[in-house]
Amino acid sequence: MLSNSAKYALKAVLYLALHTSEDNKMMVKDIYTNINVPQSYLAKLLQELSKHDIISSSRGPKGGFYLSAKNLGLPLIRIVDVIDGEQRLRSCMLSIHECDSENPCALHHLVGNANSDFIKNLEQTTINELILEVRAGKSVLPL
Amino acid sequence: MLSNSAKYALKAVLYLALHTSEDNKMMVKDIYTNINVPQSYLAKLLQELSKHDIISSSRGPKGGFYLSAKNLGLPLIRIVDVIDGEQRLRSCMLSIHECDSENPCALHHLVGNANSDFIKNLEQTTINELILEVRAGKSVLPL
DNA sequence: TCCGAAATGTGATTTTTATCATATTCTGCG
DNA sequence: CGCAGAATATGATAAAAATCACATTTCGGA
């Protein structure tokens, strides 16, 4: 469903959302231990996210990664689409091309709306909204 | 969610369910073209399924793979558990161990009951039930 | 202006998954 | 019995995903 990379990326972004801001950046080496992702792998992922303007960064001393207000408004789907590509999440359970709700493959009913609901949620929920829930204690981030 | 192998296995089993029986067996070479799975890869998967008594087989001339009445009564989950292992399907969206509905991780709500519903369906639906739906025209198997 | 701290870019290595190939064993039939 | 047709066993190769390593660029501050 989600690749390891996408999960890592989500974790990292959520962590940044909780702990950084424009004037409180964070370096990879201070992040990776906290979210339990291999250092240089995380570095690569963050660079990718940064390149696609999903997170922000600045180099040099006092530099690091962070989330701007603008970044916080992005829907979660952006993260997984950038890392996994848009296909992966949206492919049919049996990887059959001609499968949709009009012409459902045999497993379609079993999945039900599971997958499409999940995608819809990822599209409609912003990073910020998710963080608000965490702060409100409605969910947890035991990264 | 499901590995390629698991998808292949599901396709193969469904195909066998539709087209074989105790006295109408089928060889890999007559199956693989129909379900669009590489021949020797399919062979390996069928052997694995056979070893775990999910499908039946017999060697020699007039031999091949088939589904017995007993096989038909198995729940679909058996197929994916044998091929993918029991962990894969059941791991949390962020691969966080301590994540369940009691103590939901941040993404838990986004997935909603999607995943657990799917698993439940796989557990409760037998191969035969699925095939009946296909025969009744309620769903399609464009393998 | 120069040094060091940080991200960035590039590519090599390892591990897992998918795929292919081939030798071996079993079994029905003449 | 013996041969040919089938699954079974084993392991080699290819491709993709995950991981690691290091040289390069950029930038703030002394």
Short mmCIF file of C-alpha atoms (C1' of nucleotides) in Angstrom, two decimals:
data_model
loop_
_atom_site.label_atom_id
_atom_site.label_comp_id
_atom_site.label_asym_id
_atom_site.label_seq_id
_atom_site.Cartn_x
_atom_site.Cartn_y
_atom_site.Cartn_z
CA MET A 1 0.00 0.00 0.00
CA LEU A 2 2.60 2.48 1.11
CA SER A 3 6.26 1.80 0.56
CA ASN A 4 8.69 1.92 3.42
CA SER A 5 10.03 5.11 1.97
CA ALA A 6 6.62 6.73 2.03
CA LYS A 7 6.09 5.73 5.62
CA TYR A 8 9.46 7.17 6.54
CA ALA A 9 8.65 10.35 4.68
CA LEU A 10 5.31 10.70 6.46
CA LYS A 11 6.92 10.16 9.81
CA ALA A 12 9.58 12.71 9.05
CA VAL A 13 7.16 15.34 7.85
CA LEU A 14 4.92 14.87 10.85
CA TYR A 15 7.91 15.12 13.12
CA LEU A 16 9.01 18.31 11.45
CA ALA A 17 5.51 19.66 11.71
CA LEU A 18 5.53 19.11 15.43
CA HIS A 19 9.02 20.31 16.21
CA THR A 20 10.18 22.88 13.71
CA SER A 21 9.28 26.24 12.27
CA GLU A 22 10.78 28.92 10.10
CA ASP A 23 13.11 29.99 12.88
CA ASN A 24 13.61 26.67 14.55
CA LYS A 25 15.14 24.34 12.04
CA MET A 26 16.44 20.89 12.55
CA MET A 27 19.23 18.81 11.08
CA VAL A 28 18.89 15.26 9.84
CA LYS A 29 21.19 14.01 12.54
CA ASP A 30 18.82 15.36 15.17
CA ILE A 31 15.81 13.85 13.48
CA TYR A 32 16.69 10.34 12.50
CA THR A 33 17.16 8.94 15.99
CA ASN A 34 13.79 10.27 17.05
CA ILE A 35 11.82 8.75 14.23
CA ASN A 36 13.89 5.64 13.88
CA VAL A 37 14.88 5.95 10.25
CA PRO A 38 18.41 5.30 8.97
CA GLN A 39 20.30 8.56 8.76
CA SER A 40 21.43 8.79 5.18
CA TYR A 41 18.26 7.25 3.89
CA LEU A 42 16.32 9.91 5.71
CA ALA A 43 18.62 12.57 4.27
CA LYS A 44 17.77 11.43 0.79
CA LEU A 45 14.07 11.43 1.44
CA LEU A 46 14.15 14.89 2.97
CA GLN A 47 16.04 16.20 -0.02
CA GLU A 48 13.44 14.74 -2.32
CA LEU A 49 10.64 16.30 -0.33
CA SER A 50 12.49 19.57 -0.23
CA LYS A 51 13.05 19.56 -3.96
CA HIS A 52 9.31 19.21 -4.43
CA ASP A 53 8.55 22.03 -2.00
CA ILE A 54 6.81 19.82 0.48
CA ILE A 55 9.24 20.77 3.18
CA SER A 56 11.65 23.67 3.42
CA SER A 57 15.35 23.79 4.09
CA SER A 58 18.31 26.08 4.31
CA ARG A 59 21.99 25.30 4.21
CA GLY A 60 24.92 26.39 6.26
CA PRO A 61 25.15 27.01 9.97
CA LYS A 62 21.80 27.55 11.64
CA GLY A 63 20.37 25.70 8.68
CA GLY A 64 18.27 22.60 8.59
CA PHE A 65 14.86 21.35 7.60
CA TYR A 66 11.57 22.84 8.68
CA LEU A 67 7.98 23.33 7.68
CA SER A 68 6.71 26.71 6.65
CA ALA A 69 3.10 27.77 7.14
CA LYS A 70 2.59 27.10 3.48
CA ASN A 71 4.02 23.60 3.78
CA LEU A 72 1.69 22.87 6.68
CA GLY A 73 -1.29 23.49 4.47
CA LEU A 74 -0.40 20.75 2.03
CA PRO A 75 -2.51 17.61 1.86
CA LEU A 76 -0.83 14.42 2.98
CA ILE A 77 -1.27 12.80 -0.39
CA ARG A 78 1.48 15.04 -1.77
CA ILE A 79 4.02 13.26 0.38
CA VAL A 80 3.16 9.78 -0.74
CA ASP A 81 2.73 10.78 -4.38
CA VAL A 82 6.17 12.34 -4.51
CA ILE A 83 7.84 9.36 -2.87
CA ASP A 84 5.89 6.45 -4.29
CA GLY A 85 4.64 7.92 -7.53
CA GLU A 86 0.95 8.37 -8.17
CA GLN A 87 0.31 4.89 -9.47
CA ARG A 88 1.21 2.68 -6.57
CA LEU A 89 -1.51 3.68 -4.16
CA ARG A 90 -4.17 3.71 -6.83
CA SER A 91 -3.63 0.40 -8.53
CA CYS A 92 -6.28 -2.29 -8.34
CA MET A 93 -6.04 -5.03 -5.77
CA LEU A 94 -5.26 -7.57 -8.43
CA SER A 95 -3.43 -5.09 -10.62
CA ILE A 96 -6.04 -5.49 -13.27
CA HIS A 97 -6.33 -2.50 -15.53
CA GLU A 98 -9.95 -2.57 -16.41
CA CYS A 99 -11.05 -2.72 -12.81
CA ASP A 100 -13.21 -0.03 -11.25
CA SER A 101 -16.54 0.23 -9.50
CA GLU A 102 -18.35 0.00 -12.84
CA ASN A 103 -16.65 -3.22 -13.76
CA PRO A 104 -15.38 -4.63 -10.50
CA CYS A 105 -12.83 -7.40 -10.36
CA ALA A 106 -13.53 -10.33 -8.14
CA LEU A 107 -11.73 -8.87 -5.18
CA HIS A 108 -13.14 -5.43 -5.56
CA HIS A 109 -15.99 -6.00 -3.17
CA LEU A 110 -13.67 -7.38 -0.56
CA VAL A 111 -11.65 -4.23 -0.48
CA GLY A 112 -14.83 -2.28 -0.54
CA ASN A 113 -14.27 1.42 -0.28
CA ALA A 114 -11.25 0.84 1.84
CA ASN A 115 -8.66 1.99 -0.58
CA SER A 116 -10.55 4.84 -2.16
CA ASP A 117 -11.60 6.14 1.23
CA PHE A 118 -8.04 6.11 2.36
CA ILE A 119 -6.92 8.02 -0.70
CA LYS A 120 -9.72 10.52 -0.26
CA ASN A 121 -8.65 11.08 3.32
CA LEU A 122 -5.06 11.61 2.29
CA GLU A 123 -6.24 14.14 -0.27
CA GLN A 124 -8.48 16.03 2.09
CA THR A 125 -6.38 16.08 5.23
CA THR A 126 -3.60 18.60 5.51
CA ILE A 127 -0.44 18.10 7.49
CA ASN A 128 -1.59 20.78 9.86
CA GLU A 129 -4.97 19.20 10.52
CA LEU A 130 -3.32 15.95 11.45
CA ILE A 131 -0.94 17.69 13.80
CA LEU A 132 -3.80 19.48 15.50
CA GLU A 133 -5.37 16.14 16.27
CA VAL A 134 -2.16 14.91 17.77
CA ARG A 135 -1.77 18.00 19.88
CA ALA A 136 -5.36 17.61 21.02
CA GLY A 137 -4.50 14.12 22.18
CA LYS A 138 -6.85 12.43 19.74
CA SER A 139 -4.07 10.37 18.26
CA VAL A 140 -0.48 9.58 18.97
CA LEU A 141 2.82 9.76 17.19
CA PRO A 142 5.00 7.12 18.77
CA LEU A 143 7.52 7.45 16.02
CA MET B 1 -0.74 -4.18 0.83
CA LEU B 2 -0.53 -7.37 -1.17
CA SER B 3 2.69 -8.39 -2.83
CA ASN B 4 2.79 -9.17 -6.49
CA SER B 5 3.22 -12.79 -5.58
CA ALA B 6 0.06 -12.78 -3.50
CA LYS B 7 -1.89 -11.20 -6.33
CA TYR B 8 -0.60 -13.82 -8.72
CA ALA B 9 -1.50 -16.54 -6.27
CA LEU B 10 -5.01 -15.22 -5.85
CA LYS B 11 -5.50 -15.01 -9.58
CA ALA B 12 -4.22 -18.52 -10.03
CA VAL B 13 -6.41 -19.99 -7.34
CA LEU B 14 -9.49 -18.24 -8.65
CA TYR B 15 -8.71 -19.46 -12.11
CA LEU B 16 -8.31 -23.01 -10.86
CA ALA B 17 -11.56 -22.69 -8.95
CA LEU B 18 -13.36 -21.74 -12.12
CA HIS B 19 -11.79 -24.21 -14.47
CA THR B 20 -10.64 -27.32 -12.68
CA SER B 21 -11.89 -30.11 -10.50
CA GLU B 22 -10.73 -33.44 -9.13
CA ASP B 23 -11.05 -35.03 -12.55
CA ASN B 24 -10.23 -32.08 -14.68
CA LYS B 25 -6.74 -30.98 -13.81
CA MET B 26 -4.65 -28.38 -15.45
CA MET B 27 -0.95 -27.89 -16.07
CA VAL B 28 0.95 -24.69 -15.41
CA LYS B 29 1.63 -24.22 -19.08
CA ASP B 30 -2.09 -24.12 -19.73
CA ILE B 31 -2.70 -21.68 -16.93
CA TYR B 32 -0.05 -19.02 -17.12
CA THR B 33 -1.07 -17.50 -20.44
CA ASN B 34 -4.65 -17.15 -19.29
CA ILE B 35 -3.87 -15.30 -16.12
CA ASN B 36 -0.88 -13.41 -17.42
CA VAL B 37 1.72 -14.57 -14.94
CA PRO B 38 5.24 -15.65 -15.91
CA GLN B 39 5.34 -19.41 -16.30
CA SER B 40 8.05 -20.53 -13.94
CA TYR B 41 7.15 -17.96 -11.38
CA LEU B 42 3.63 -19.30 -11.41
CA ALA B 43 4.97 -22.82 -11.08
CA LYS B 44 6.78 -21.85 -7.93
CA LEU B 45 3.73 -20.21 -6.43
CA LEU B 46 1.50 -23.17 -7.22
CA GLN B 47 3.99 -25.50 -5.59
CA GLU B 48 4.01 -23.38 -2.49
CA LEU B 49 0.23 -23.35 -2.36
CA SER B 50 0.13 -27.06 -2.96
CA LYS B 51 2.63 -27.73 -0.20
CA HIS B 52 0.34 -25.89 2.18
CA ASP B 53 -2.74 -27.78 1.02
CA ILE B 54 -4.43 -24.75 -0.39
CA ILE B 55 -4.59 -26.32 -3.80
CA SER B 56 -4.22 -29.94 -4.90
CA SER B 57 -1.95 -31.53 -7.44
CA SER B 58 -0.91 -34.83 -8.91
CA ARG B 59 2.11 -35.73 -10.97
CA GLY B 60 2.63 -37.70 -14.08
CA PRO B 61 0.50 -37.91 -17.18
CA LYS B 62 -3.07 -36.74 -16.64
CA GLY B 63 -1.67 -34.85 -13.69
CA GLY B 64 -1.83 -31.15 -12.92
CA PHE B 65 -3.23 -28.71 -10.43
CA TYR B 66 -6.81 -28.50 -9.29
CA LEU B 67 -9.07 -27.54 -6.45
CA SER B 68 -10.83 -30.14 -4.39
CA ALA B 69 -14.11 -29.49 -2.65
CA LYS B 70 -12.17 -29.11 0.54
CA ASN B 71 -9.86 -26.56 -1.02
CA LEU B 72 -12.82 -24.57 -2.23
CA GLY B 73 -14.01 -24.14 1.32
CA LEU B 74 -10.86 -22.35 2.43
CA PRO B 75 -10.98 -18.65 3.27
CA LEU B 76 -9.07 -16.36 0.94
CA ILE B 77 -6.83 -15.15 3.71
CA ARG B 78 -5.03 -18.49 3.67
CA ILE B 79 -3.66 -17.71 0.25
CA VAL B 80 -2.17 -14.37 1.13
CA ASP B 81 -0.88 -15.55 4.50
CA VAL B 82 1.00 -18.42 2.94
CA ILE B 83 2.53 -16.27 0.24
CA ASP B 84 3.16 -13.01 2.05
CA GLY B 85 3.44 -14.20 5.62
CA GLU B 86 0.95 -13.14 8.24
CA GLN B 87 2.68 -9.92 9.16
CA ARG B 88 2.62 -7.95 5.97
CA LEU B 89 -1.08 -7.37 5.64
CA ARG B 90 -1.54 -6.64 9.28
CA SER B 91 1.22 -4.15 9.93
CA CYS B 92 0.28 -0.62 10.87
CA MET B 93 0.23 2.09 8.26
CA LEU B 94 3.35 3.63 9.70
CA SER B 95 4.79 0.30 10.79
CA ILE B 96 4.50 1.34 14.39
CA HIS B 97 4.27 -1.54 16.76
CA GLU B 98 2.19 -0.10 19.52
CA CYS B 99 -0.52 1.04 17.15
CA ASP B 100 -4.09 -0.21 17.42
CA SER B 101 -7.54 1.24 17.87
CA GLU B 102 -6.88 1.73 21.58
CA ASN B 103 -3.77 3.72 20.94
CA PRO B 104 -4.06 4.93 17.38
CA CYS B 105 -1.13 6.37 15.50
CA ALA B 106 -1.60 9.60 13.66
CA LEU B 107 -2.58 7.96 10.41
CA HIS B 108 -4.85 5.41 11.97
CA HIS B 109 -7.98 7.47 11.49
CA LEU B 110 -7.15 8.09 7.87
CA VAL B 111 -7.09 4.44 7.10
CA GLY B 112 -10.20 4.06 9.16
CA ASN B 113 -11.50 0.55 9.16
CA ALA B 114 -10.27 0.08 5.66
CA ASN B 115 -7.53 -2.34 6.37
CA SER B 116 -9.19 -4.31 9.12
CA ASP B 117 -12.37 -4.61 7.11
CA PHE B 118 -10.42 -5.95 4.20
CA ILE B 119 -8.72 -8.50 6.38
CA LYS B 120 -12.01 -9.51 7.91
CA ASN B 121 -13.47 -10.01 4.46
CA LEU B 122 -10.54 -12.14 3.44
CA GLU B 123 -11.04 -14.21 6.54
CA GLN B 124 -14.75 -14.66 6.11
CA THR B 125 -14.99 -15.21 2.39
CA THR B 126 -14.21 -18.62 1.00
CA ILE B 127 -12.83 -19.27 -2.43
CA ASN B 128 -16.09 -20.88 -3.35
CA GLU B 129 -18.23 -17.94 -2.28
CA LEU B 130 -16.20 -15.63 -4.43
CA ILE B 131 -16.52 -17.89 -7.41
CA LEU B 132 -20.27 -18.08 -6.99
CA GLU B 133 -20.42 -14.30 -7.26
CA VAL B 134 -18.43 -14.41 -10.43
CA ARG B 135 -20.62 -17.08 -11.92
CA ALA B 136 -23.67 -15.05 -10.94
CA GLY B 137 -22.21 -12.14 -12.86
CA LYS B 138 -21.85 -9.93 -9.83
CA SER B 139 -18.17 -9.45 -10.43
CA VAL B 140 -15.63 -10.16 -13.10
CA LEU B 141 -12.37 -11.97 -13.44
CA PRO B 142 -10.52 -10.31 -16.29
CA LEU B 143 -7.35 -12.06 -15.33
"C1'" DT C 1 37.28 36.85 3.62
"C1'" DC C 2 37.67 32.48 5.21
"C1'" DC C 3 36.21 28.53 7.99
"C1'" DG C 4 33.10 25.29 9.31
"C1'" DA C 5 28.33 23.78 9.39
"C1'" DA C 6 24.79 22.37 7.04
"C1'" DA C 7 22.08 20.59 2.85
"C1'" DT C 8 22.68 18.64 -1.95
"C1'" DG C 9 24.21 15.50 -5.61
"C1'" DT C 10 25.92 11.29 -7.12
"C1'" DG C 11 26.66 6.81 -7.10
"C1'" DA C 12 28.01 2.34 -4.78
"C1'" DT C 13 26.44 -1.51 -1.89
"C1'" DT C 14 23.16 -4.55 0.19
"C1'" DT C 15 18.78 -6.78 0.64
"C1'" DT C 16 14.49 -8.17 -0.99
"C1'" DT C 17 11.42 -9.36 -4.58
"C1'" DA C 18 10.59 -11.08 -8.94
"C1'" DT C 19 12.03 -14.00 -12.64
"C1'" DC C 20 14.30 -17.69 -15.11
"C1'" DA C 21 16.47 -22.29 -15.89
"C1'" DT C 22 17.44 -26.90 -14.99
"C1'" DA C 23 17.90 -31.16 -12.69
"C1'" DT C 24 15.09 -34.50 -9.95
"C1'" DT C 25 11.21 -37.26 -8.50
"C1'" DC C 26 6.81 -39.33 -9.00
"C1'" DT C 27 3.07 -41.69 -11.66
"C1'" DG C 28 -0.06 -43.45 -15.15
"C1'" DC C 29 0.01 -46.14 -19.18
"C1'" DG C 30 1.48 -49.29 -22.89
"C1'" DC D 1 9.13 -52.83 -16.56
"C1'" DG D 2 10.19 -48.59 -18.71
"C1'" DC D 3 9.11 -44.37 -20.88
"C1'" DA D 4 7.14 -40.00 -21.13
"C1'" DG D 5 4.51 -36.48 -18.85
"C1'" DA D 6 3.78 -34.07 -15.13
"C1'" DA D 7 4.89 -31.73 -10.53
"C1'" DT D 8 8.83 -30.77 -7.28
"C1'" DA D 9 13.36 -29.05 -5.70
"C1'" DT D 10 17.12 -26.17 -6.08
"C1'" DG D 11 19.57 -22.55 -7.22
"C1'" DA D 12 21.00 -18.80 -10.59
"C1'" DT D 13 19.94 -14.29 -12.54
"C1'" DA D 14 17.61 -9.69 -12.91
"C1'" DA D 15 15.27 -5.78 -11.17
"C1'" DA D 16 13.69 -2.95 -7.64
"C1'" DA D 17 13.83 -1.14 -3.00
"C1'" DA D 18 16.45 0.10 0.84
"C1'" DT D 19 20.77 1.56 2.72
"C1'" DC D 20 25.31 3.56 2.95
"C1'" DA D 21 29.31 6.69 1.81
"C1'" DC D 22 31.43 10.58 0.20
"C1'" DA D 23 32.47 14.58 -2.55
"C1'" DT D 24 30.30 19.19 -3.60
"C1'" DT D 25 27.82 23.38 -2.85
"C1'" DT D 26 25.91 26.97 -0.10
"C1'" DC D 27 25.66 30.02 3.69
"C1'" DG D 28 26.25 32.33 8.38
"C1'" DG D 29 29.42 34.10 11.47
"C1'" DA D 30 34.00 35.29 13.47
#
